[in-house]
CSV table of C-alpha atoms and ligand atoms in Angstrom, one decimal:
chain,number,residue,atom,x,y,z
A,1,MET,CA,129.9,-153.9,218.1
A,2,LYS,CA,128.6,-152.4,221.5
A,3,THR,CA,125.0,-152.5,223.0
A,4,VAL,CA,123.8,-150.2,225.8
A,5,THR,CA,120.7,-151.3,227.5
A,6,VAL,CA,118.0,-148.6,228.5
A,7,SER,CA,116.5,-150.2,231.3
A,8,LEU,CA,112.6,-149.1,231.7
A,9,GLN,CA,111.1,-152.3,232.7
A,10,GLU,CA,108.5,-153.7,230.1
A,11,ARG,CA,109.8,-151.0,227.7
A,12,SER,CA,113.6,-151.7,228.3
A,13,TYR,CA,115.4,-151.8,224.8
A,14,LEU,CA,118.8,-151.9,223.3
A,15,ILE,CA,120.9,-149.3,221.5
A,16,TRP,CA,123.5,-151.1,218.8
A,17,ILE,CA,126.6,-149.3,218.4
A,18,GLY,CA,129.7,-149.7,215.8
A,19,ALA,CA,130.8,-148.9,212.4
A,20,GLY,CA,129.2,-151.0,209.5
A,21,ILE,CA,126.7,-153.0,211.7
A,22,LEU,CA,123.6,-152.4,209.9
A,23,PRO,CA,124.6,-153.3,206.3
A,24,SER,CA,126.6,-156.3,207.5
A,25,GLY,CA,123.5,-157.9,209.4
A,26,LEU,CA,124.8,-158.1,212.6
A,27,VAL,CA,121.6,-156.3,214.2
A,28,PRO,CA,119.5,-158.9,215.1
A,29,PHE,CA,116.2,-157.5,214.0
A,30,SER,CA,114.2,-160.5,213.7
A,31,SER,CA,114.6,-161.4,217.4
A,32,ILE,CA,114.2,-157.7,218.8
A,33,LEU,CA,111.0,-157.6,216.5
A,34,LYS,CA,108.9,-160.9,216.6
A,35,ASP,CA,105.9,-161.4,214.6
A,36,TRP,CA,106.6,-158.3,212.3
A,37,LYS,CA,105.3,-158.3,208.8
A,38,HIS,CA,106.2,-154.5,207.5
A,39,ALA,CA,108.3,-151.9,208.0
A,40,PHE,CA,107.4,-148.4,207.1
A,41,LEU,CA,110.5,-146.6,206.6
A,42,LEU,CA,110.4,-142.7,207.2
A,43,GLU,CA,114.0,-141.5,205.8
A,44,ASP,CA,115.4,-138.0,205.7
A,45,ALA,CA,116.2,-137.2,202.2
A,46,ASN,CA,119.7,-136.4,202.9
A,47,ALA,CA,120.1,-140.1,204.5
A,48,ALA,CA,118.4,-141.9,201.7
A,49,TRP,CA,121.4,-143.6,201.0
A,50,PHE,CA,121.4,-144.8,204.4
A,51,GLY,CA,117.6,-146.0,204.0
A,52,ASP,CA,118.8,-148.1,201.0
A,53,HIS,CA,121.0,-150.0,203.4
A,54,VAL,CA,118.0,-150.4,205.7
A,55,ALA,CA,115.8,-151.2,203.2
A,56,ASN,CA,118.1,-154.3,202.0
A,57,ILE,CA,118.4,-155.4,205.1
A,58,LEU,CA,114.9,-155.6,205.9
A,59,ASN,CA,114.2,-157.0,202.4
A,60,GLN,CA,116.6,-159.9,203.4
A,61,SER,CA,114.5,-160.6,206.3
A,62,ALA,CA,111.4,-161.1,204.1
A,63,VAL,CA,109.5,-158.0,205.4
A,64,ARG,CA,107.6,-156.1,203.3
A,65,CYS,CA,109.2,-152.6,203.3
A,66,SER,CA,107.3,-148.9,202.3
A,67,ARG,CA,109.4,-146.1,202.2
A,68,MET,CA,108.4,-142.3,202.5
A,69,THR,CA,111.1,-139.8,202.2
A,70,ILE,CA,110.9,-136.6,204.3
A,71,PRO,CA,112.1,-133.3,203.0
A,72,SER,CA,115.2,-132.1,205.3
A,73,GLY,CA,114.8,-129.5,207.8
A,74,GLU,CA,113.1,-128.5,211.0
A,75,SER,CA,109.9,-127.3,208.8
A,76,SER,CA,109.3,-130.9,208.7
A,77,LYS,CA,108.1,-131.5,212.0
A,78,SER,CA,104.8,-129.8,211.2
A,79,ILE,CA,100.8,-130.6,211.4
A,80,ASP,CA,100.9,-131.0,207.6
A,81,GLN,CA,103.9,-133.4,207.2
A,82,LEU,CA,102.4,-135.6,210.2
A,83,GLY,CA,98.9,-135.7,208.4
A,84,SER,CA,100.7,-136.7,205.1
A,85,ILE,CA,102.5,-139.3,206.9
A,86,TRP,CA,99.2,-141.0,208.4
A,87,ASN,CA,97.7,-140.8,205.1
A,88,THR,CA,100.7,-142.9,203.3
A,89,MET,CA,100.9,-145.1,206.2
A,90,LEU,CA,97.1,-146.0,205.7
A,91,ASP,CA,98.0,-146.4,202.1
A,92,ALA,CA,100.7,-148.7,202.5
A,93,LYS,CA,98.4,-151.1,204.6
A,94,THR,CA,100.2,-150.1,207.7
A,95,ASP,CA,98.9,-152.4,210.5
A,96,ARG,CA,99.5,-153.5,213.9
A,97,LYS,CA,102.1,-155.7,212.9
A,98,SER,CA,104.1,-153.2,211.3
A,99,ILE,CA,107.1,-151.4,212.5
A,100,VAL,CA,107.9,-147.9,212.0
A,101,VAL,CA,111.7,-147.1,211.2
A,102,ALA,CA,113.0,-143.7,211.3
A,103,VAL,CA,116.2,-143.1,209.4
A,104,GLY,CA,117.7,-139.7,209.7
A,105,GLY,CA,118.6,-136.9,212.3
A,106,GLY,CA,116.3,-135.6,215.1
A,107,VAL,CA,113.8,-134.2,212.9
A,108,VAL,CA,112.9,-137.3,211.3
A,109,GLY,CA,113.2,-139.4,214.6
A,110,ASP,CA,110.6,-137.0,216.5
A,111,LEU,CA,108.4,-137.0,213.7
A,112,ALA,CA,108.6,-140.9,213.0
A,113,GLY,CA,108.3,-141.3,216.7
A,114,PHE,CA,105.1,-139.7,217.2
A,115,ALA,CA,103.5,-140.9,214.1
A,116,ALA,CA,104.2,-144.3,215.5
A,117,ALA,CA,102.8,-143.4,218.7
A,118,SER,CA,99.7,-142.1,217.4
A,119,PHE,CA,99.0,-144.3,214.5
A,120,MET,CA,96.2,-147.1,215.3
A,121,ARG,CA,97.1,-145.7,219.0
A,122,GLY,CA,100.8,-147.2,218.9
A,123,LEU,CA,102.8,-149.3,217.0
A,124,ARG,CA,106.4,-150.1,217.7
A,125,PHE,CA,109.3,-148.3,216.2
A,126,VAL,CA,113.0,-148.2,215.8
A,127,GLN,CA,115.5,-145.3,215.6
A,128,VAL,CA,118.4,-145.5,213.0
A,129,PRO,CA,119.9,-142.2,213.9
A,130,THR,CA,122.1,-140.5,211.1
A,131,THR,CA,123.2,-137.4,212.7
A,132,LEU,CA,125.5,-137.3,215.7
A,133,LEU,CA,122.8,-135.1,217.6
A,134,ALA,CA,120.6,-138.1,217.1
A,135,MET,CA,122.8,-140.4,218.0
A,136,VAL,CA,123.8,-139.1,221.5
A,137,ASP,CA,120.6,-137.5,222.2
A,138,SER,CA,117.3,-137.6,220.5
A,139,SER,CA,116.9,-141.1,219.5
A,140,VAL,CA,117.6,-142.2,223.4
A,141,GLY,CA,114.9,-141.3,225.8
A,142,GLY,CA,111.1,-141.7,223.9
A,143,LYS,CA,110.6,-137.9,223.2
A,144,THR,CA,108.7,-137.8,220.3
A,145,GLY,CA,106.5,-134.8,218.5
A,146,ILE,CA,106.2,-132.0,216.2
A,147,ASN,CA,106.2,-128.2,216.4
A,148,LEU,CA,103.3,-125.8,216.0
A,149,PRO,CA,103.9,-122.7,214.1
A,150,LYS,CA,104.3,-120.6,217.2
A,151,SER,CA,106.1,-123.0,219.4
A,152,LYS,CA,108.9,-125.9,219.1
A,153,ASN,CA,108.1,-129.2,220.4
A,154,MET,CA,104.7,-128.4,221.7
A,155,VAL,CA,102.5,-131.5,220.6
A,156,GLY,CA,104.2,-135.1,221.4
A,157,ALA,CA,104.3,-138.1,223.2
A,158,PHE,CA,106.6,-140.3,225.3
A,159,TRP,CA,107.1,-143.4,223.1
A,160,GLN,CA,109.9,-145.5,223.7
A,161,PRO,CA,111.7,-147.1,220.5
A,162,HIS,CA,112.2,-151.0,220.4
A,163,ALA,CA,115.7,-150.7,219.5
A,164,VAL,CA,118.2,-148.1,218.2
A,165,VAL,CA,120.8,-148.8,215.8
A,166,ALA,CA,123.5,-146.0,215.7
A,167,ASP,CA,125.9,-147.2,212.9
A,168,ILE,CA,128.8,-144.9,212.8
A,169,ILE,CA,129.3,-144.7,209.1
A,170,ALA,CA,125.5,-143.2,208.7
A,171,LEU,CA,128.0,-140.0,209.7
A,172,ASP,CA,130.1,-140.3,206.5
A,173,THR,CA,127.9,-137.7,204.5
A,174,LEU,CA,127.1,-135.5,207.4
A,175,PRO,CA,128.2,-132.1,206.8
A,176,LYS,CA,131.1,-130.9,209.3
A,177,ARG,CA,129.0,-128.3,210.6
A,178,GLU,CA,126.5,-130.4,211.7
A,179,PHE,CA,129.0,-133.0,213.2
A,180,ILE,CA,130.7,-130.2,215.0
A,181,SER,CA,127.2,-128.8,216.5
A,182,GLY,CA,126.4,-132.5,217.7
A,183,LEU,CA,129.8,-132.7,219.8
A,184,ALA,CA,128.4,-129.4,222.0
A,185,GLU,CA,125.6,-132.2,223.5
A,186,VAL,CA,128.5,-134.7,223.8
A,187,LEU,CA,130.7,-132.2,225.8
A,188,LYS,CA,127.6,-131.5,227.8
A,189,TYR,CA,127.7,-134.9,229.1
A,190,GLY,CA,131.3,-134.6,230.4
A,191,ILE,CA,130.3,-131.3,232.2
A,192,ILE,CA,127.0,-132.8,233.9
A,193,MET,CA,127.8,-136.2,234.7
A,194,ASP,CA,131.4,-137.4,234.0
A,195,ARG,CA,134.7,-135.5,234.5
A,196,GLN,CA,136.7,-138.7,233.1
A,197,PHE,CA,134.8,-138.8,230.1
A,198,PHE,CA,135.4,-134.8,229.7
A,199,SER,CA,139.3,-135.4,230.0
A,200,TYR,CA,139.1,-138.4,227.5
A,201,LEU,CA,137.5,-135.5,224.9
A,202,GLU,CA,140.4,-133.0,225.8
A,203,ASN,CA,142.8,-135.7,225.1
A,204,ASN,CA,141.1,-137.0,221.7
A,205,VAL,CA,140.2,-133.6,219.9
A,206,GLU,CA,142.1,-134.7,216.8
A,207,GLN,CA,140.4,-138.3,216.3
A,208,ILE,CA,137.2,-136.7,217.2
A,209,LEU,CA,137.5,-133.8,214.5
A,210,ASN,CA,139.0,-136.6,212.1
A,211,ARG,CA,135.7,-138.9,212.9
A,212,ALA,CA,137.9,-141.9,213.8
A,213,PRO,CA,135.5,-144.6,213.8
A,214,ASP,CA,136.6,-146.2,217.1
A,215,THR,CA,136.7,-142.9,219.1
A,216,ILE,CA,133.4,-141.6,217.7
A,217,SER,CA,131.9,-145.2,218.7
A,218,TYR,CA,133.2,-144.6,221.9
A,219,LEU,CA,131.7,-141.1,222.2
A,220,VAL,CA,128.4,-142.4,221.1
A,221,GLN,CA,128.4,-145.4,223.6
A,222,ARG,CA,129.3,-143.1,226.7
A,223,CYS,CA,126.8,-140.5,225.8
A,224,CYS,CA,124.3,-143.2,225.3
A,225,GLU,CA,125.1,-144.8,228.7
A,226,LEU,CA,125.1,-141.6,230.4
A,227,LYS,CA,121.5,-140.6,228.9
A,228,ALA,CA,120.0,-144.2,229.4
A,229,GLY,CA,121.1,-143.7,233.2
A,230,VAL,CA,119.0,-140.4,233.7
A,231,VAL,CA,115.9,-141.8,231.3
A,232,SER,CA,115.8,-144.9,233.4
A,233,LYS,CA,115.4,-143.1,236.8
A,234,ASP,CA,113.0,-140.3,235.6
A,235,GLU,CA,111.5,-141.6,232.3
A,236,ARG,CA,108.8,-138.6,232.2
A,237,GLU,CA,110.8,-135.7,233.5
A,238,THR,CA,108.6,-135.9,236.8
A,239,LEU,CA,111.4,-136.0,239.2
A,240,GLY,CA,113.5,-133.0,238.2
A,241,LEU,CA,116.5,-135.6,237.3
A,242,ARG,CA,115.9,-135.6,233.6
A,243,ALA,CA,116.6,-131.6,233.8
A,244,ILE,CA,120.1,-131.7,234.2
A,245,LEU,CA,120.3,-132.6,230.4
A,246,ASN,CA,119.1,-129.0,230.1
A,247,TYR,CA,122.3,-127.8,231.0
A,248,GLY,CA,123.2,-124.3,228.8
A,249,HIS,CA,119.8,-124.8,227.1
A,250,THR,CA,117.7,-122.1,228.6
A,251,PHE,CA,120.3,-119.6,227.2
A,252,GLY,CA,120.6,-121.7,224.1
A,253,HIS,CA,117.1,-121.9,223.5
A,254,ALA,CA,116.8,-118.2,223.8
A,255,ILE,CA,119.5,-117.5,221.5
A,256,GLU,CA,117.9,-120.0,219.0
A,257,ALA,CA,114.2,-118.2,219.4
A,258,CYS,CA,115.9,-114.8,219.1
A,259,THR,CA,118.0,-115.4,216.0
A,260,SER,CA,114.6,-117.1,214.3
A,261,TYR,CA,116.4,-120.5,214.3
A,262,GLY,CA,118.3,-119.3,211.3
A,263,GLN,CA,121.6,-118.1,212.7
A,264,TYR,CA,122.9,-121.0,214.9
A,265,LEU,CA,122.4,-124.4,214.8
A,266,HIS,CA,121.2,-126.2,217.8
A,267,GLY,CA,124.3,-127.3,219.3
A,268,GLU,CA,126.1,-124.3,218.4
A,269,ALA,CA,123.3,-122.1,220.3
A,270,ILE,CA,123.8,-124.8,223.1
A,271,SER,CA,127.9,-124.1,223.1
A,272,ILE,CA,127.3,-120.3,223.9
A,273,GLY,CA,124.6,-121.1,226.4
A,274,MET,CA,127.0,-123.5,228.4
A,275,THR,CA,129.3,-120.7,228.2
A,276,MET,CA,127.2,-118.2,229.7
A,277,ALA,CA,125.6,-120.5,232.3
A,278,GLY,CA,129.5,-121.5,232.9
A,279,LYS,CA,130.5,-118.2,233.6
A,280,LEU,CA,127.1,-117.4,235.8
A,281,ALA,CA,128.1,-120.4,238.0
A,282,VAL,CA,131.8,-118.8,238.3
A,283,GLU,CA,130.4,-115.3,239.0
A,284,ARG,CA,128.2,-116.7,241.8
A,285,GLY,CA,130.9,-118.3,243.4
A,286,LEU,CA,129.4,-122.3,242.6
A,287,TRP,CA,132.2,-123.2,240.2
A,288,GLY,CA,135.7,-122.9,239.9
A,289,ALA,CA,137.3,-120.5,237.5
A,290,ASP,CA,139.8,-123.2,236.3
A,291,GLU,CA,137.2,-125.6,235.3
A,292,PHE,CA,135.2,-123.2,233.5
A,293,ASP,CA,138.1,-122.3,231.4
A,294,ARG,CA,138.7,-126.0,230.8
A,295,GLN,CA,134.9,-125.9,229.3
A,296,THR,CA,135.8,-122.8,227.2
A,297,ARG,CA,139.2,-124.2,225.9
A,298,LEU,CA,137.6,-127.7,224.9
A,299,LEU,CA,134.4,-126.0,223.0
A,300,SER,CA,136.8,-123.9,221.3
A,301,ASP,CA,139.2,-126.8,220.3
A,302,LEU,CA,136.2,-128.8,219.1
A,303,ARG,CA,135.4,-125.5,216.8
A,304,LEU,CA,132.4,-124.7,218.7
A,305,PRO,CA,131.3,-120.7,219.0
A,306,ILE,CA,131.7,-119.5,222.6
A,307,SER,CA,130.0,-116.1,222.3
A,308,LEU,CA,127.0,-114.5,220.9
A,309,VAL,CA,127.8,-112.5,217.7
A,310,GLN,CA,124.4,-112.0,216.4
A,311,PRO,CA,123.0,-108.6,217.5
A,312,VAL,CA,120.2,-109.6,219.6
A,313,ALA,CA,119.2,-107.5,222.5
A,314,THR,CA,119.8,-108.9,226.2
A,315,LYS,CA,116.1,-108.0,227.1
A,316,ASP,CA,114.6,-110.0,224.5
A,317,LEU,CA,117.0,-112.9,225.2
A,318,LEU,CA,115.8,-112.7,229.2
A,319,ALA,CA,112.1,-112.7,227.9
A,320,ALA,CA,112.7,-115.6,225.8
A,321,MET,CA,114.3,-117.3,228.8
A,322,GLN,CA,111.4,-116.5,231.2
A,323,SER,CA,109.0,-118.1,228.7
A,324,ASP,CA,111.2,-121.1,228.1
A,325,LYS,CA,108.7,-124.3,229.1
A,326,LYS,CA,110.8,-125.9,231.2
A,327,ASN,CA,110.4,-123.1,234.0
A,328,GLU,CA,108.3,-124.1,236.9
A,329,HIS,CA,105.6,-121.6,238.1
A,330,GLY,CA,106.9,-119.2,235.8
A,331,ASN,CA,110.6,-118.9,237.6
A,332,LEU,CA,113.5,-119.2,235.7
A,333,THR,CA,115.3,-122.5,236.8
A,334,LEU,CA,119.1,-122.8,235.4
A,335,ILE,CA,121.3,-125.9,235.6
A,336,LEU,CA,124.6,-124.5,236.7
A,337,PRO,CA,127.8,-126.5,237.6
A,338,ASP,CA,129.6,-126.7,240.8
A,339,SER,CA,132.1,-128.8,239.8
A,340,LEU,CA,133.3,-130.7,236.4
A,341,GLY,CA,131.1,-133.8,236.0
A,342,HIS,CA,128.0,-132.1,238.4
A,343,VAL,CA,125.5,-129.8,237.9
A,344,SER,CA,122.6,-128.7,240.2
A,345,PRO,CA,119.3,-126.6,239.3
A,346,TYR,CA,119.0,-123.2,240.8
A,347,ARG,CA,115.7,-121.2,240.8
A,348,ASP,CA,116.9,-118.0,242.6
A,349,ILE,CA,119.3,-116.5,240.5
A,350,PRO,CA,118.7,-112.8,240.3
A,351,ILE,CA,117.5,-111.6,236.7
A,352,ASP,CA,120.1,-108.9,237.0
A,353,ASP,CA,122.9,-111.5,237.1
A,354,VAL,CA,121.6,-113.3,234.1
A,355,ALA,CA,121.7,-109.8,232.1
A,356,ALA,CA,125.1,-109.1,233.0
A,357,THR,CA,126.5,-112.5,232.1
A,358,ILE,CA,125.0,-112.2,228.6
A,359,GLU,CA,126.5,-108.8,228.6
A,360,TYR,CA,129.7,-109.9,229.5
A,361,ASN,CA,129.8,-112.7,227.0
A,362,ARG,CA,128.8,-110.0,224.3
A,363,SER,CA,131.5,-108.1,225.0
A,364,LYS,CA,134.1,-110.8,224.6
A,365,SER,CA,133.3,-111.4,221.0
B,401,NAD,N1,113.7,-136.3,221.2
B,401,NAD,C1,114.4,-135.6,221.9
B,401,NAD,O1,114.6,-136.1,223.0
B,401,NAD,C2,115.3,-134.7,221.0
B,401,NAD,C3,116.6,-134.1,221.9
B,401,NAD,C4,117.3,-133.2,221.2
B,401,NAD,C5,116.9,-132.8,220.0
B,401,NAD,N2,115.6,-133.3,219.6
B,401,NAD,C6,115.2,-132.6,218.2
B,401,NAD,O2,116.2,-133.1,217.1
B,401,NAD,C7,115.9,-132.1,216.0
B,401,NAD,C8,117.2,-131.8,215.7
B,401,NAD,O3,118.0,-132.9,215.5
B,401,NAD,P1,119.4,-132.8,214.3
B,401,NAD,O4,120.3,-132.0,214.5
B,401,NAD,O5,119.6,-134.3,214.3
B,401,NAD,O6,118.8,-132.3,213.0
B,401,NAD,P2,118.2,-132.7,211.5
B,401,NAD,O7,117.2,-134.1,211.9
B,401,NAD,O8,117.3,-131.5,210.9
B,401,NAD,O9,119.4,-133.3,210.7
B,401,NAD,C9,120.5,-132.2,210.5
B,401,NAD,C10,120.7,-132.2,209.1
B,401,NAD,O10,121.4,-133.0,208.6
B,401,NAD,C11,120.8,-133.7,207.4
B,401,NAD,N3,121.1,-135.0,207.5
B,401,NAD,C12,120.8,-136.2,208.5
B,401,NAD,N4,121.5,-137.2,208.2
B,401,NAD,C13,122.4,-137.1,207.3
B,401,NAD,C14,123.7,-138.0,207.0
B,401,NAD,N5,123.6,-139.0,207.3
B,401,NAD,N6,124.1,-137.3,205.8
B,401,NAD,C15,124.0,-136.2,205.4
B,401,NAD,N7,123.2,-135.1,205.7
B,401,NAD,C16,122.2,-135.5,206.8
B,401,NAD,C17,119.3,-133.2,207.4
B,401,NAD,O11,118.9,-133.4,206.3
B,401,NAD,C18,119.7,-131.8,208.1
B,401,NAD,O12,119.9,-130.9,206.9
B,401,NAD,C19,115.4,-130.9,216.5
B,401,NAD,O13,113.8,-130.9,215.8
B,401,NAD,C20,115.2,-130.8,217.9
B,401,NAD,O14,114.0,-130.5,218.7
B,401,NAD,C21,114.9,-134.1,220.0
B,402,ZN,ZN1,120.2,-130.1,223.1
């Protein structure tokens, strides 16, 4: 079992990583969560089998355990669902000694985190991610929230967990497409921060696709270390450092929005987004074509899409990119690589160049 520390002074916490660590009782919950009396378990319907393991372990610690199962899918990150969680928490006699435990992917993690942040003005919570995306990204860093009908992640809070338990066996039932989608975020860390890690991915494609437990544990560990480093320096995204995590995301979010969040999984859209951003960096003379080719090759080797095959008008994509809430003062901000393992923000890219990149990508499909 490995641990990664997220250093945030009094809000610091550990991420526990390994295969089978939760059912075997290796995670010392009672010493992490002193004076806890009750756990309110929120679980994704598709991860309820892993919720059984969590409930067993909590029962062994003589903690009263309530469970609520959330329907799978992004539509659960809603005002209605949050309201029903608050009411169920009340009925379950949830109080300040209770811990909220999220068992699921990013949807349940974001929802449970926000329920924990808001119920009785803030309860402790623990993330037990069950998707690759949640293990390497959403469960770390303290962003929680829900969607409004017209805007994703519009209401929420920064609320750090007390612990994250990434047990690789939770991925056993994760569908292949979801697993591969999560790999886009894994590869992203290599491009933005760690060229050695990128080489490791290149050299271990088969083990990754076969989900070899040691390989996946290492991937999760390295991604968590990298994200923890960024979050520790810029917890609330005020210094601009956390923005590097958005590599490929301005293009990707626009692709998701213009296809009504129905055609591409998040990681798939980010994969195409990174391909567009990388090409733009090459065209502007910022990044070497050889390194861009390595990015393209690895994305393809990992079975991720690299070109936009859905019929989306370039002008619609540009409009969606310009309304991205990560932009400052309405100026398009793009994170582009300058060398493998390093990216920088750019605010002065002519929109015609962005349009040309989209057109080029489409012509390749
Ligand atoms: N808070 C953050 O920093 C952050 C970062 C990135 C993404 N997010 C959010 O995360 C969400 C996406 O997360 P996701 O990709 O994990 O999606 P998700 O939670 O919807 O899970 C994807 C699918 O996998 C299923 N599933 C989950 N665990 C499973 C398991 N072990 N076996 C079988 N099926 C399983 C779910 O039911 C769902 O159908 C989005 O809402 C996004 O906004 C948040
Ligand atoms: Zn992402």
